[in-house]
Structure formats: structure tokens, C-alpha cells
Coordinates of C-alpha atoms in Angstrom, one line a residue:
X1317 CA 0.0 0.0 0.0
X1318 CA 3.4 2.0 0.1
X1319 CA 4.4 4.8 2.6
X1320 CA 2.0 7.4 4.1
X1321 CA 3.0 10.7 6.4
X1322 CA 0.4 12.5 8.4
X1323 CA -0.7 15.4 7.2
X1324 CA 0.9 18.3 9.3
X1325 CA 3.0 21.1 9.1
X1326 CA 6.9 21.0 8.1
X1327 CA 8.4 24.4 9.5
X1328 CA 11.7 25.3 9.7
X1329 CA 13.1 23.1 12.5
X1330 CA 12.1 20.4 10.9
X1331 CA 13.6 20.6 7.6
X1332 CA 16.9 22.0 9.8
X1333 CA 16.6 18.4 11.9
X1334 CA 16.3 17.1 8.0
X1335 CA 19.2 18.0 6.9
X1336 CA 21.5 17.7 10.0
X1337 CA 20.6 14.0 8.9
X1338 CA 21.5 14.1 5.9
X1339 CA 24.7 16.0 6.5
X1340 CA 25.8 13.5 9.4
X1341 CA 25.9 17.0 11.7
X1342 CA 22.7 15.2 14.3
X1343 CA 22.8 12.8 16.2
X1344 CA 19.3 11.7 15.2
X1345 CA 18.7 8.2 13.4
X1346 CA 15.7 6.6 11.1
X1347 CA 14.0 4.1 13.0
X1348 CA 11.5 1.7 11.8
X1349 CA 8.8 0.6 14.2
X1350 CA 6.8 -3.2 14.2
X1351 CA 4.4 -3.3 16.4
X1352 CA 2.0 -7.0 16.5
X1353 CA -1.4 -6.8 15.0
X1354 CA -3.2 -6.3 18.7
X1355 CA -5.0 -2.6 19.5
X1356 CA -2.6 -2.3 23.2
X1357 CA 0.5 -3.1 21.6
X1358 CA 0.0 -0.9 18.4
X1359 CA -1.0 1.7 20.7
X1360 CA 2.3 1.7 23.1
X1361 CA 4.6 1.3 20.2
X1362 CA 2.9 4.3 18.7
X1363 CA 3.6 6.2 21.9
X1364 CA 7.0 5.2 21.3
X1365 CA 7.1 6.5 17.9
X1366 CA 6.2 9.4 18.5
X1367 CA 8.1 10.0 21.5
X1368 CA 11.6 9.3 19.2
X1369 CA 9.9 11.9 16.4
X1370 CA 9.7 14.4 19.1
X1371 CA 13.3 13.8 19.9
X1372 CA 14.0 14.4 16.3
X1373 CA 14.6 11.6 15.3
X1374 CA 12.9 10.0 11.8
X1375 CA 10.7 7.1 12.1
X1376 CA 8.4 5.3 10.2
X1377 CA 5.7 2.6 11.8
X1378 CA 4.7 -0.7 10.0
X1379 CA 1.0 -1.6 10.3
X1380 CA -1.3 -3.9 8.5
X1381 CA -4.4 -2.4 6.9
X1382 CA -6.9 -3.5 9.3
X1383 CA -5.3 -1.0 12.1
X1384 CA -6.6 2.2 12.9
X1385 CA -3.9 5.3 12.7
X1386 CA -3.8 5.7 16.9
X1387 CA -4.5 9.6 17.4
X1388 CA -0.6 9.9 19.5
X1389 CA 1.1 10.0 15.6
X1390 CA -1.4 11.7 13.6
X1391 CA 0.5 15.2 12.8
X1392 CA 3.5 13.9 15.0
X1393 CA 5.8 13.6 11.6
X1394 CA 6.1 9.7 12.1
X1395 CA 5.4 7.6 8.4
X1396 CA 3.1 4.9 8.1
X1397 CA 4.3 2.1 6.0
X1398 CA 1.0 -0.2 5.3
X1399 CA 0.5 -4.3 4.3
X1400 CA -2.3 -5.7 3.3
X1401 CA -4.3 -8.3 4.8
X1402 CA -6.3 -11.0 2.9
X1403 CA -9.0 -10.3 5.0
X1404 CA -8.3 -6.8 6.2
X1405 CA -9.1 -8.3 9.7
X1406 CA -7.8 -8.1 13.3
X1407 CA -8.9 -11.3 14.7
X1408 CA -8.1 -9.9 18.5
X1409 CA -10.9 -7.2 17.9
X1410 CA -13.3 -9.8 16.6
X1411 CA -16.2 -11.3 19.0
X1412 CA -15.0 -14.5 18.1
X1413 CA -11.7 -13.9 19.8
X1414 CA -13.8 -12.2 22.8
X1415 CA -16.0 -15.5 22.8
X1416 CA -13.4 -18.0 23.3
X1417 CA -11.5 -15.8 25.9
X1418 CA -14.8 -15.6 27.9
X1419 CA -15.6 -19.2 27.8
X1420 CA -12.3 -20.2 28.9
X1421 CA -12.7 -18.0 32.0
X1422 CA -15.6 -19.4 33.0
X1423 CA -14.2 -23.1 32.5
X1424 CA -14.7 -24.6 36.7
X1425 CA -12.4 -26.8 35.9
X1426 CA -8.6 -26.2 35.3
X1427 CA -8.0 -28.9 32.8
X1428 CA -11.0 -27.5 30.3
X1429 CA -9.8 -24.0 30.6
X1430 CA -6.1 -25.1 29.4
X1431 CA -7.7 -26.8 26.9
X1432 CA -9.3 -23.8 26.0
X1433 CA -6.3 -21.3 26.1
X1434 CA -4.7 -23.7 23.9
X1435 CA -7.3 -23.9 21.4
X1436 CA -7.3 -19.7 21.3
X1437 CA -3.4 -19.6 20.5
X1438 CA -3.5 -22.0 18.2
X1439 CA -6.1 -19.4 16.6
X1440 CA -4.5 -16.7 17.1
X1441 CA -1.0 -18.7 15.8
X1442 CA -3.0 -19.6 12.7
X1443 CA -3.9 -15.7 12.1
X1444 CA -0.8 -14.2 13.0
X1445 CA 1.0 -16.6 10.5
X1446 CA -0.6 -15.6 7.8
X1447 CA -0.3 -11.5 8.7
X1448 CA 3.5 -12.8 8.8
X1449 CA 3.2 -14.2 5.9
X1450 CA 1.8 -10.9 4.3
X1451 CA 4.2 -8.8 5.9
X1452 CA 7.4 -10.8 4.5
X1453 CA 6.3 -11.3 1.3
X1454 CA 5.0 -7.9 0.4
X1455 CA 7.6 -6.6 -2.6
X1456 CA 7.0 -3.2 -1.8
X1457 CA 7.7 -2.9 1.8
X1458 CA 11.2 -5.2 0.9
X1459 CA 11.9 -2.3 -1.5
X1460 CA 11.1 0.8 0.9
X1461 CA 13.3 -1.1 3.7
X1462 CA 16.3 -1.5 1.4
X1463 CA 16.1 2.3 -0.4
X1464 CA 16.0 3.9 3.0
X1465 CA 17.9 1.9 5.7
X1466 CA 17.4 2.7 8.8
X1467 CA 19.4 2.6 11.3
X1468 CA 17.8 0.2 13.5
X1469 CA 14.3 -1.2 14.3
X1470 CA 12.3 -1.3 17.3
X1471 CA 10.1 -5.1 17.1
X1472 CA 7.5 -6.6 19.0
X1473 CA 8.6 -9.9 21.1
X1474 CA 5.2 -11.6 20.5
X1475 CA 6.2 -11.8 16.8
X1476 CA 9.5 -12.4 17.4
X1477 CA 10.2 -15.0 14.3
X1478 CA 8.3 -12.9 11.6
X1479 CA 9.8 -9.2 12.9
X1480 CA 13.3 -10.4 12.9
X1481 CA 13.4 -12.7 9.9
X1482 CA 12.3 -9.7 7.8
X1483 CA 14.8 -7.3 9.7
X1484 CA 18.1 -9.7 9.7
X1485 CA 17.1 -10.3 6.2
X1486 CA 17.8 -6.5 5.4
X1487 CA 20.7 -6.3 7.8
X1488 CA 18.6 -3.9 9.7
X1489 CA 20.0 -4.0 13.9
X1490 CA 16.8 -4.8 16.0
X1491 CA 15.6 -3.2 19.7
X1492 CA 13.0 -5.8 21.2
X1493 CA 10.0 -4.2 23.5
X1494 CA 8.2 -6.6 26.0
X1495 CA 6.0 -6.7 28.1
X1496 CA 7.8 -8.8 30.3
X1497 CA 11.7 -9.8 31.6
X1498 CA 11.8 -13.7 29.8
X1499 CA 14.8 -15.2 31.7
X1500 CA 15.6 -18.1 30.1
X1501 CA 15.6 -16.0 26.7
X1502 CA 17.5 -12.7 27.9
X1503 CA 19.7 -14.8 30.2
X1504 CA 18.8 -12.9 33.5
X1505 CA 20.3 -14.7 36.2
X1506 CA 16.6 -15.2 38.3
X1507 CA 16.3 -17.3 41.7
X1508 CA 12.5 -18.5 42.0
X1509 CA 13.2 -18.0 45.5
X1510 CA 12.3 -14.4 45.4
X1511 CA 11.4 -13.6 41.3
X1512 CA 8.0 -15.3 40.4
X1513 CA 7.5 -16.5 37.3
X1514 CA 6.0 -14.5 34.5
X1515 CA 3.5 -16.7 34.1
X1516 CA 2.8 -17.4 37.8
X1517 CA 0.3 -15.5 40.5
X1518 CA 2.7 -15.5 43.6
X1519 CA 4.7 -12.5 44.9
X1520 CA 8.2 -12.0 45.4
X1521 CA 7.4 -13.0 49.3
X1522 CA 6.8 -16.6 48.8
X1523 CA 5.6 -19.4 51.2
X1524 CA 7.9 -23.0 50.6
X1525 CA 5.0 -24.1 48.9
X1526 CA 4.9 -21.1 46.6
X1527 CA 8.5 -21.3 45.8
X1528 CA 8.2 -25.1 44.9
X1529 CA 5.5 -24.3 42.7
X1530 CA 7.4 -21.1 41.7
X1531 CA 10.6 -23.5 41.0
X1532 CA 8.8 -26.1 38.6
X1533 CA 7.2 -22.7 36.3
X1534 CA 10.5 -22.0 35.7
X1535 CA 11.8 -25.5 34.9
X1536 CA 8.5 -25.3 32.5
X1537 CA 9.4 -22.3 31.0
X1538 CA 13.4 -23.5 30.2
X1539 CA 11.7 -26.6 28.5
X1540 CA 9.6 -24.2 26.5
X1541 CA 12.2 -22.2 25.8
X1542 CA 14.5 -24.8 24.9
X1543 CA 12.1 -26.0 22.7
X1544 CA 11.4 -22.6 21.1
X1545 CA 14.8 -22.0 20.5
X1546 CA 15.8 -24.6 18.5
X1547 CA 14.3 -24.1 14.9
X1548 CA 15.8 -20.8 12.9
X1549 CA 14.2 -17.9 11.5
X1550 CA 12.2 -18.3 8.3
X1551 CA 13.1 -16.8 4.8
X1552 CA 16.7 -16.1 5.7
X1553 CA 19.9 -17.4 4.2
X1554 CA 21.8 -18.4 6.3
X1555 CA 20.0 -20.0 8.6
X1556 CA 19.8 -18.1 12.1
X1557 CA 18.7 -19.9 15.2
X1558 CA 16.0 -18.4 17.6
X1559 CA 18.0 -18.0 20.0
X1560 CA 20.8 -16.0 17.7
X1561 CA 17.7 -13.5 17.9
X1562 CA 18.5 -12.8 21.5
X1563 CA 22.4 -12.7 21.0
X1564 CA 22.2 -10.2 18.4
X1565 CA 19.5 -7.7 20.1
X1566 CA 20.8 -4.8 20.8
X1567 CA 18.4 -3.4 23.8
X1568 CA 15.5 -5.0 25.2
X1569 CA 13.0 -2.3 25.9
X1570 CA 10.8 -3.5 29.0
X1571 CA 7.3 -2.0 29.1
X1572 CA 7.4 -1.7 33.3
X1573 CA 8.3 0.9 36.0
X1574 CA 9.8 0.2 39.5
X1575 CA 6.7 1.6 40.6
X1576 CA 4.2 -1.1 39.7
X1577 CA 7.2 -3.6 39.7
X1578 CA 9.1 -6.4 42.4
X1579 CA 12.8 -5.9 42.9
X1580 CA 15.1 -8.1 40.8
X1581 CA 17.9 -8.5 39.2
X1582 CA 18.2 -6.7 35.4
X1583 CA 20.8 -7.0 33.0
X1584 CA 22.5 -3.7 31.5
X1585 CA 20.8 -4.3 28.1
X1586 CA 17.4 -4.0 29.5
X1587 CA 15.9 -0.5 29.7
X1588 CA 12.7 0.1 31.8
X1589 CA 10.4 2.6 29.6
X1590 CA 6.8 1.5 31.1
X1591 CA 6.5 5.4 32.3
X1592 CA 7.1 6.4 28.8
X1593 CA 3.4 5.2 27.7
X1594 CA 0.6 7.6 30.4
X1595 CA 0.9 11.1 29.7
X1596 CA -0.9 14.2 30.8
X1597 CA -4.2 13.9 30.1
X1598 CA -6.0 16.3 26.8
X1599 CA -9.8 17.5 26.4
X1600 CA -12.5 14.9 26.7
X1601 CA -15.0 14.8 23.7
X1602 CA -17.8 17.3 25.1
X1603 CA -20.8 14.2 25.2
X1604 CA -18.3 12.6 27.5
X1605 CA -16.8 15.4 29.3
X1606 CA -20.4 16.6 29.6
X1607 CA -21.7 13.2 31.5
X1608 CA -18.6 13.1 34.0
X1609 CA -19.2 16.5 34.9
X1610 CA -22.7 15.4 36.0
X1611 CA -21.0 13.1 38.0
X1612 CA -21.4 14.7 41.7
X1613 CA -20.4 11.5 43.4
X1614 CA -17.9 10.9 40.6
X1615 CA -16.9 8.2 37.5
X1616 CA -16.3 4.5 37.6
X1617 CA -14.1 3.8 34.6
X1618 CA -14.7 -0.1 33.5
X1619 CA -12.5 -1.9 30.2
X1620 CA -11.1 -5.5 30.1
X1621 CA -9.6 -4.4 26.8
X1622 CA -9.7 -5.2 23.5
X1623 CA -9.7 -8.9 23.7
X1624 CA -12.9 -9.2 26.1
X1625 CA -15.5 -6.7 24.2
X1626 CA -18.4 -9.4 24.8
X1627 CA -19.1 -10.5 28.3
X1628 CA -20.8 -14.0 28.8
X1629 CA -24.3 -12.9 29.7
X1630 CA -23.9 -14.3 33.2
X1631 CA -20.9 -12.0 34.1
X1632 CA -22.6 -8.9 32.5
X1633 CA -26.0 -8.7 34.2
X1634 CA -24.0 -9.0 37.5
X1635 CA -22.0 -6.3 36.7
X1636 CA -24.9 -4.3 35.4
X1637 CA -26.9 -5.2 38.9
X1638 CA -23.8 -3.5 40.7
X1639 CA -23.5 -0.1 38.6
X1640 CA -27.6 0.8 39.0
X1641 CA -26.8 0.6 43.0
X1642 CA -23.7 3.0 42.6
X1643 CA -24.3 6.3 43.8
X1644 CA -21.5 6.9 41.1
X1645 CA -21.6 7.0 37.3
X1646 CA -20.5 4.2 35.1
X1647 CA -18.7 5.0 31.8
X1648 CA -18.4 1.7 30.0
X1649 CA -16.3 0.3 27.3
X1650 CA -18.5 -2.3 26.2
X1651 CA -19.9 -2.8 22.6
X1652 CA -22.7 -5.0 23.9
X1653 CA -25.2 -1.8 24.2
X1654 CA -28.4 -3.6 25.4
X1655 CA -26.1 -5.5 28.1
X1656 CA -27.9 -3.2 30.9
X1657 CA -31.1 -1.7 30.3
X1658 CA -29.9 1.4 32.3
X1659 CA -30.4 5.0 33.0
X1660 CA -28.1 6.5 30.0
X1661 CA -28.1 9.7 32.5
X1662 CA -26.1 7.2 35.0
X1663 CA -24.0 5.0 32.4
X1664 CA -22.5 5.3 29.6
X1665 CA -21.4 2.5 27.0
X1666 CA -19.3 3.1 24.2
X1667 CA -17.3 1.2 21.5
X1668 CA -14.1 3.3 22.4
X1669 CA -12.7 5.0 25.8
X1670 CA -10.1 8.3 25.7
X1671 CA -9.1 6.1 28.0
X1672 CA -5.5 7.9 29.6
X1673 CA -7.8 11.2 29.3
X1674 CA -10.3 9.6 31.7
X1675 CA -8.3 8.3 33.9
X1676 CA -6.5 12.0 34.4
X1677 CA -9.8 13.6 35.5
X1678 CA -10.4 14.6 38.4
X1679 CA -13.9 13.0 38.8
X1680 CA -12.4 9.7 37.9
X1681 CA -12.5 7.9 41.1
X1682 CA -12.0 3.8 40.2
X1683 CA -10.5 2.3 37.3
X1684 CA -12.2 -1.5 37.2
X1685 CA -9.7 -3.4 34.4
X1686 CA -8.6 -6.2 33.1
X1687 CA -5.1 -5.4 34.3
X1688 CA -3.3 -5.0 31.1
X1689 CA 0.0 -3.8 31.4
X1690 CA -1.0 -0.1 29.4
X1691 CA -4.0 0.1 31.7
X1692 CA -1.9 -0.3 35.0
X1693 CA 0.9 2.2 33.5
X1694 CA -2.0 4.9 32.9
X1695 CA -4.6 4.2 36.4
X1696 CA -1.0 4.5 38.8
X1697 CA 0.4 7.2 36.3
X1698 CA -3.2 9.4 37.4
X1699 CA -3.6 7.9 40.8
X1700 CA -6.7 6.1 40.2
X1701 CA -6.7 3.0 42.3
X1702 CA -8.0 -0.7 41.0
X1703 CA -10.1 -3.9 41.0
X1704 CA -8.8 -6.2 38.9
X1705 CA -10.4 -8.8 36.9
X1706 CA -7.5 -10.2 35.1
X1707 CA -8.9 -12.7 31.9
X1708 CA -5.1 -14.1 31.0
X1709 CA -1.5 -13.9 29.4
X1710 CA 0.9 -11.1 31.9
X1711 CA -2.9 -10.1 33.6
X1712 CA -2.9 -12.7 36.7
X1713 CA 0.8 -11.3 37.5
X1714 CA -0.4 -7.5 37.7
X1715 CA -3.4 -7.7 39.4
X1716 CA -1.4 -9.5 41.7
X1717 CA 1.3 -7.0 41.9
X1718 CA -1.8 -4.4 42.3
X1719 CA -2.9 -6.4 45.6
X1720 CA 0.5 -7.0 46.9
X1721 CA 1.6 -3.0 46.7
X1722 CA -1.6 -2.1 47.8
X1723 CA -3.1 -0.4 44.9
X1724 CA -6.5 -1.6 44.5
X1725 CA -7.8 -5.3 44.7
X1726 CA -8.0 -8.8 42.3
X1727 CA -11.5 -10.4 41.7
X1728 CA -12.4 -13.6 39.0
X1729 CA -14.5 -13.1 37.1
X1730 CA -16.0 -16.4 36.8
X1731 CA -17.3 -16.7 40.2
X1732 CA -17.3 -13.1 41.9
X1733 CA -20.8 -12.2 43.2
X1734 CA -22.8 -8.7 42.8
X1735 CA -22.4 -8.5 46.4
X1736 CA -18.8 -8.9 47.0
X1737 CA -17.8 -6.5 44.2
X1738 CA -20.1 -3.6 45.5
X1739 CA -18.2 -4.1 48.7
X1740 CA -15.3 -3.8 47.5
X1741 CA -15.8 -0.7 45.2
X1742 CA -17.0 0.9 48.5
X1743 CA -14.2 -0.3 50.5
X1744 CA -11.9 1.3 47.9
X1745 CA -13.3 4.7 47.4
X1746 CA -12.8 4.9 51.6
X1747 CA -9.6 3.2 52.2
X1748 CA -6.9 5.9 52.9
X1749 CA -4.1 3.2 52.9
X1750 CA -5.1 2.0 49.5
X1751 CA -5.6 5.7 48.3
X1752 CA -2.4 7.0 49.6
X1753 CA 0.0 3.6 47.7
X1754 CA -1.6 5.0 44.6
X1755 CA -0.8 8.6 44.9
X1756 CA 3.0 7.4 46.3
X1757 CA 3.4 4.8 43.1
X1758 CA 2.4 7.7 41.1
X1759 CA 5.0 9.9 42.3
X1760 CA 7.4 7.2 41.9
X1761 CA 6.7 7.2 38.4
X1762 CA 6.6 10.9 37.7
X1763 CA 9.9 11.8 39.7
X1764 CA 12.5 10.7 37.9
X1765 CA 16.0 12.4 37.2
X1766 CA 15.1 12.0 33.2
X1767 CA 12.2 12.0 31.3
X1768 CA 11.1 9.0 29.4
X1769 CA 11.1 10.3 26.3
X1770 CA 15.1 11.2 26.4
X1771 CA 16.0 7.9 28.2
X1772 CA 14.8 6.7 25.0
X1773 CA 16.2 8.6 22.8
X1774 CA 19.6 8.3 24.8
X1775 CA 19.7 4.2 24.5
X1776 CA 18.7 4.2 21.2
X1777 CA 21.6 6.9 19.9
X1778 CA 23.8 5.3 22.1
X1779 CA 23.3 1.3 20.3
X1780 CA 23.5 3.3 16.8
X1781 CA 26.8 5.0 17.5
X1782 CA 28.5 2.8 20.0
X1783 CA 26.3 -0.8 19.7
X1784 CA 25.3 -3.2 22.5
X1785 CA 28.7 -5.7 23.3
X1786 CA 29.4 -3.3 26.8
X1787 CA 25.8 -3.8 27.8
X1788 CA 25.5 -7.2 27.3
X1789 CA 27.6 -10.2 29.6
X1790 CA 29.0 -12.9 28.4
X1791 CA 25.9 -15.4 29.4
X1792 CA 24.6 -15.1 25.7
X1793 CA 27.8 -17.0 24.6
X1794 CA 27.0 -20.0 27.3
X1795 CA 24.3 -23.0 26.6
X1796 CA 21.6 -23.9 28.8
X1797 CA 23.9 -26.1 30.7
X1798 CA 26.6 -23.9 31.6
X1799 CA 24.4 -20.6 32.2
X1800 CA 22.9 -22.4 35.0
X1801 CA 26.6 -24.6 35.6
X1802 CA 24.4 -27.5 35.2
X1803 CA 27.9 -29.1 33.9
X1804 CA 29.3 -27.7 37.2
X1805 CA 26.9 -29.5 39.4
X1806 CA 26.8 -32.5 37.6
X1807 CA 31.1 -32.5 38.2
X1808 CA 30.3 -31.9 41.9
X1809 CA 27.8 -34.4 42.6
X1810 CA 30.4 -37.4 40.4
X1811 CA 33.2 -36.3 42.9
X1812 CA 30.5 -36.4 45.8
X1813 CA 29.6 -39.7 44.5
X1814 CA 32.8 -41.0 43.9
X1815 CA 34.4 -39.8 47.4
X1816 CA 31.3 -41.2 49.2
X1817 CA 31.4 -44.4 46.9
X1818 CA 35.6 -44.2 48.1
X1819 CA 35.2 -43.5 51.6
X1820 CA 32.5 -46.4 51.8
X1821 CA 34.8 -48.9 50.2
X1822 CA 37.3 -47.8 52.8
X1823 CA 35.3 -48.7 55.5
X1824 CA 34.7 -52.2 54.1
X1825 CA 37.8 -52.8 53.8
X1826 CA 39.2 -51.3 57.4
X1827 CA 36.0 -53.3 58.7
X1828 CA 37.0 -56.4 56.7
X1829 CA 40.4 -55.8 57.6
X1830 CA 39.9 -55.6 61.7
X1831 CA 37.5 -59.0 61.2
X1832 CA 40.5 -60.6 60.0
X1833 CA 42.4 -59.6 62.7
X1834 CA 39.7 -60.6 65.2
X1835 CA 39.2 -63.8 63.9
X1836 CA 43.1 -64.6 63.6
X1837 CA 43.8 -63.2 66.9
X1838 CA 40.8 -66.0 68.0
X1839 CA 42.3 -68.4 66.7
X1840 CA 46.0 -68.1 68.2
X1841 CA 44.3 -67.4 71.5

């Protein structure tokens, strides 16, 4: 579909920041931006974009043509380089994906909802292959890549295989952004003793049964990684195994804040940049700004994201039994409109939330989420506390960060009841503790020695002119066995074995020897 800028203005600075790049007299580099197909992660890569295009620097953002333009990079200067999709289709915004996510949840049974998380990746897989297979193959995106080579590229690590097989491929140097720190991958030396896994509930205070449990996620997630790291990277010549991927990154950019995060051990390659994403918050449209101001006992914000648009009737009218008893209003992101046959005066359902713009206002008083990671960064960002109803991937993990660091409270929402969720809305609007965590964590995030915005712009200048080797340790270079001197142990327990085997063959023979002498000394006496 070729290259597209927003419309906007080019004044004099900019065309002066132009030509210092073309005359080598700025530090500023072209970057190329790939975020995955998903509305949360094009929308914090966007932030990103147009965070480096403030800096001055020239970027350019991949999307496929079923995406929006999110409303941070229109007139920001940042390009738009579009693919098409066969279907023009984002199968997380679809009700099909909100379907299967909902019946999962409401699985009793553990097995069944495994069996239903693995149906829905192997869904999603399917989809995401073929928007890979789109994205590599289109001609004209392979011939805008090679004509202006950038200097690096900032890719998504949930498309890991498709983002870097089409950057290696055009020698282009690759900045990952996460959502979370993947041990095994990034070779972070992690105890489960104290670091719980990504993919686990518990806390960084764990009882011995939470660190056994803790333990075996983390054996689970080494076989999985093992086992995801031994093909290579399709449609490149050579060859380059998975893990390569890892070797060659040049930053990992980690979408979290020590504010909202457990201490642990980081590696100098991996720069935090969750604060970078909530930002002051702009004009609300006037039918919205006009309902919250209504509001005298203030606003209940509720999304579960993009994924979970279509609530299983069962979980809705609960919900909707809850908001008519609020003395507060209820602004909704729920496309579902005859859900709750409610006083429009007292709640409000819409397709689409301003959502960081709510969440600054002042009459904003709850934010009830599904605790993705963007939605945590933007509720502590405006100190607006939390319930959390968490519905899967890095969720379970920050609603229980949000209960541990006192910021709000977890629910399920399988088998919550009306009663217990009023409760705790109430309890939250009155509880000074929790109020006063959220206002602290949110000066935590704001009071920093840098801005975001130039941290960012510092790492990425700094692994264009200088690269990555002095950031990264020498773990990349070491197999599974020796990162974790597996081959170490295994030498230690063959001389434990081998001295105890010794010192046991020793004593037979001292004990065979001093029989002997008994039964020699019996006879002569």
C-alpha cells in the first residue's frame, strides 16, 4: 500500500533536523517501528514512535491495513508504512476472539480451561501466520526497507520469528520491546526463590510451597524455551537460530516501572520505559466530558480491553446489577449496548474509551480493568486505584502485583458475586491506605532524574553509535547447561559420588580388615 505521512505542518526546524541527517551534523537516526497486530501493543509502540519523532529523530511505523492510525502519531511527523491483509481483519478485535477468551474463564475446571487457552493460541497462531506471511512477502515494503535503511528497528517480542526474519534479512540492527523480563531468553540470572515466574500468581514474598510451585514454572518455562529455540528464522539465508535473535538484540526495551514492579535482578541491556506510555491527560470529547461532569459523586471507569468486548451474559448482568446501585456513574467500554437496560443519565457504553484522558480527570474515582500492562501504566500514572479482573497472558501477574503494593484489589471473574464486588468498590473509594499507595506509586513514576522520552532517545543513539557488546555479559555465549553450571553441578555431585562411593569402600575394607584380625587373633588365643 506504500508509505503514508500524516498530514501536518513541516516548519523550519524540521527541515533544519532534515538536513542535519543528511549531512551526518545530528545525532538523530531513522527508525523503523513493528508493532503485532493487537490494539494495546500498536498503541504503546505508537507512543514510542512518537516519542523518538519528538526527539527528532525519523521514524516510520509498520501496520497492516486492518489497524486504525492511533490519534498519539497523527501530525506527529512519524510515516506509516502499510501491508495488506487478505482479509483486512484483526482477529483480536473480533467477537469470536472475545468469545473464546470468555468461555475459557468461565471453565470450573482447570484442565477444560487449558484446553481452552490452547485452542485460542492455536487461533490466534494460525492468524498471526498468515499476517506474517503478508508482511514478508509484500515486494514493496522489501523495497522501501532496502532504499531507506534505517538505522535500526524497534520489534515486537510476541512476533518475534516474523519481525526479525524480515529485519536480519535487510541487515537492519533490532531493539526488542516486551511486556515482560523472559529469563531463560534474555539470560537474567533469576532465583525462583524471590522472582516469580512470568507466568505465575505469587509474589516476590513466597511461602515454601509457593516457591516449589514457583521452582517447577520455571523449569516449564526453560523446557519451552528450549524447545522454542531450536528451529531458525524463516526466509533467511543463512539460517539463524531463535536464540541467535537474542544474541544479536541490541536493547530490550521492557514496558514496566519500578513503581508497579518487584525488585530483581536486570541485565544492563534492558531498559525500563513503562512510564514512557501515560501522559498528561488532553480535552474529553464534550458528550463525554459533559456526563462526567454530572457526575457529583464521581466516575467508575470499567474496560477489560480489546480482547474481552463481549461479556458472557452471566458476568454482564452481574455487573450491570452492581453499577444501577452506585451512587457513582459508570462510563463503559462495552460494545454489547443492550447489556444493561440502564439509565443513559447514569452509564454510559461506548465502543471506544479516551481512556489515559479519563483516567487523568479529576472525577475519575476507580478504574475496574482487566489489568493489562498499558492500563496499570496509565490508572497509577493518574492515581486512580483498581479492581482487577484479570482474563489471562501477563494479567494474573499485575493484578497480583496491584494487591500486593496495595493499589487496589484482584476479583475472577468467573465466580465473583454482585455482592462482593459492591463491597469492594465501596471499601476502595474509603480506604486511605489503599488511596495513599496510589498517589505514592504515582509519584514514583513521575519523579524521575530523566524523562522518558530522552531515556529513550539516549539508548537508542547510544546502540547506533557505539552498539550493545558493553551492555550485554557474556551469558549469551554459554548453553543452557553452563548458564545455569548444570555441567558444574553435575562435576560436583560425580566427585561427591565417587568420594562417598571411596570412603565407603574404605570402610569395608578397614571393617574387613579388623574382622581378620579378630578372627586370627581368636584363633592363636
Amino acid at each position: 500500500m506504500g508509505v503514508k505521512y500524516q498530514h501536518q505542518e513541516i516548519n523550519m526546524l524540521r527541515l533544519l533536523v532534515l538536513a542535519c541527517v543528511c549531512f551526518g551534523y545530528s545525532t538523530a537516526v531513522k527508525v523503523l517501528v513493528l508493532p503485532q497486530n493487537m490494539n494495546s501493543h500498536i498503541l504503546y509502540h505508537a507512543r514510542i514512535a512518537q516519542l523518538l519523532a519528538n526527539e527528532g529523530h525519523v521514524v516510520e511505523m509498520i501496520l497492516p491495513s486492518s489497524a486504525k492510525i492511533p490519534d498519539v502519531i497523527k501530525g506527529s511527523g512519524v510515516g506509516i508504512l502499510w501491508y495488506q491483509l487478505k482479509n483486512n481483519m484483526t482477529f483480536s478485535n473480533t467477537k469470536e476472539a472475545s468469545q473464546m477468551i470468555s468461555e475459557g474463564i468461565m471453565e470450573k475446571w482447570q484442565f477444560q480451561q487449558l484446553n481452552r487457552k490452547i485452542t485460542f493460541m492455536r487461533t490466534l497462531m494460525k492468524y498471526w501466520d498468515e499476517e506474517c506471511g503478508a508482511l514478508i512477502k509484500d515486494e514493496s515494503i522489501r523495497a522501501h526497507l532496502s532504499r531507506v535503511r534505517y538505522d535500526i528497528a524497534i520489534a515486537d517480542t510476541t512476533t518475534l520469528k516474523c519481525h526479525t526474519s524480515l529485519l536480519y534479512s535487510m541487515d537492519i540492527p533490532v531493539v526488542l520491546f516486551g511486556i515482560m523480563i523472559m529469563d531463560w531468553i534474555l539470560r537474567v540470572p533469576s532465583l525462583p526463590s524471590f522472582v516469580p515466574s512470568s507466568m505465575s500468581t505469587f509474589g516476590d514474598s513466597m511461602s515454601f510451597v509457593e516457591r516449589l510451585q514457583n521452582t517447577f514454572m520455571y523449569i516449564m518455562n526453560g523446557v519451552v524455551f528450549i524447545l522454542l529455540t531450536t528451529d531458525s528464522l524463516p526466509d533467511i539465508d543463512p539460517a539463524i537460530p531463535v536464540l541467535e535473535v537474542f544474541n544479536r538484540c541490541e536493547l530490550y526495551l521492557l514496558l514496566d516501572d519500578i513503581s508497579i514492579s518487584y525488585s530483581r535482578p536486570v541485565m544492563p541491556n534492558i531498559v525500563y520505559i513503562g512510564d514512557a506510555i501515560p501522559q498528561p491527560g488532553q480535552a474529553l470529547p464534550n458528550d463525554i466530558e459533559d456526563f462526567v461532569q454530572s457526575a457529583q459523586d464521581g466516575v467508575i471507569l470499567v474496560s477489560f480491553g480489546s480482547y474481552f468486548d463481549y461479556l458472557p451474559p452471566e458476568v454482564g448482568s452481574k455487573l450491570c446489577s452492581v453499577f444501577k446501585r452506585l451512587p457513582q456513574k459508570v462510563i463503559w467500554k462495552q460494545k454489547n449496548k443492550t447489556l444493561c437496560d440502564a439509565d443513559p443519565d447514569r452509564m454510559l457504553l461506548l465502543d471506544w474509551l479516551p481512556q489515559n484522558n479519563l483516567l487523568s480527570h479529576s472525577k475519575v474515582k476507580l478504574f475496574i480493568s482487566h489489568c493489562g500492562m498499558n492500563s496499570i501504566l496509565e490508572s497509577i500514572y493518574h492515581s486512580t486505584p483498581i479492581i482487577g479482573f484479570p482474563t489471562g497472558i501477563d494479567q494474573p501477574l499485575n493484578a497480583r502485583k496491584v494487591v500486593n503494593l496495595g493499589l487496589g484489589y484482584e476479583m475472577n471473574l468467573r465466580d465473583f458475586s454482585a455482592d462482593e464486588l459492591f463491597s469492594k468498590i465501596s471499601d476502595i473509594l474509603s480506604d486511605e491506605t489503599i488511596l495513599r499507595n496510589v498517589r505514592r506509586a504515582s509519584e514514583m513514576m513521575r519523579n524521575k532524574p530523566d524523562k522518558p522520552e530522552k531515556r529513550l532517545s539516549y539508548w537508542i543513539e547510544h546502540v547506533v553509535h557505539y552498539g550493545s557488546s558493553h551492555l550485554k555479559t557474556k551469558a549469551y555465549e554459554l548453553n543452557t547447561l553452563q548458564f545455569y553450571c548444570l555441567d558444574v553441578l553435575l562435576v560436583i555431585m560425580i566427585i561427591v559420588v565417587v568420594t562417598g562411593l571411596f570412603f565407603m569402600w574404605c570402610l569395608k575394607m578397614l571393617s574387613k580388615t579388623l574382622m581378620n584380625y579378630v578372627s586370627i587373633k581368636q584363633k592363636f588365643d
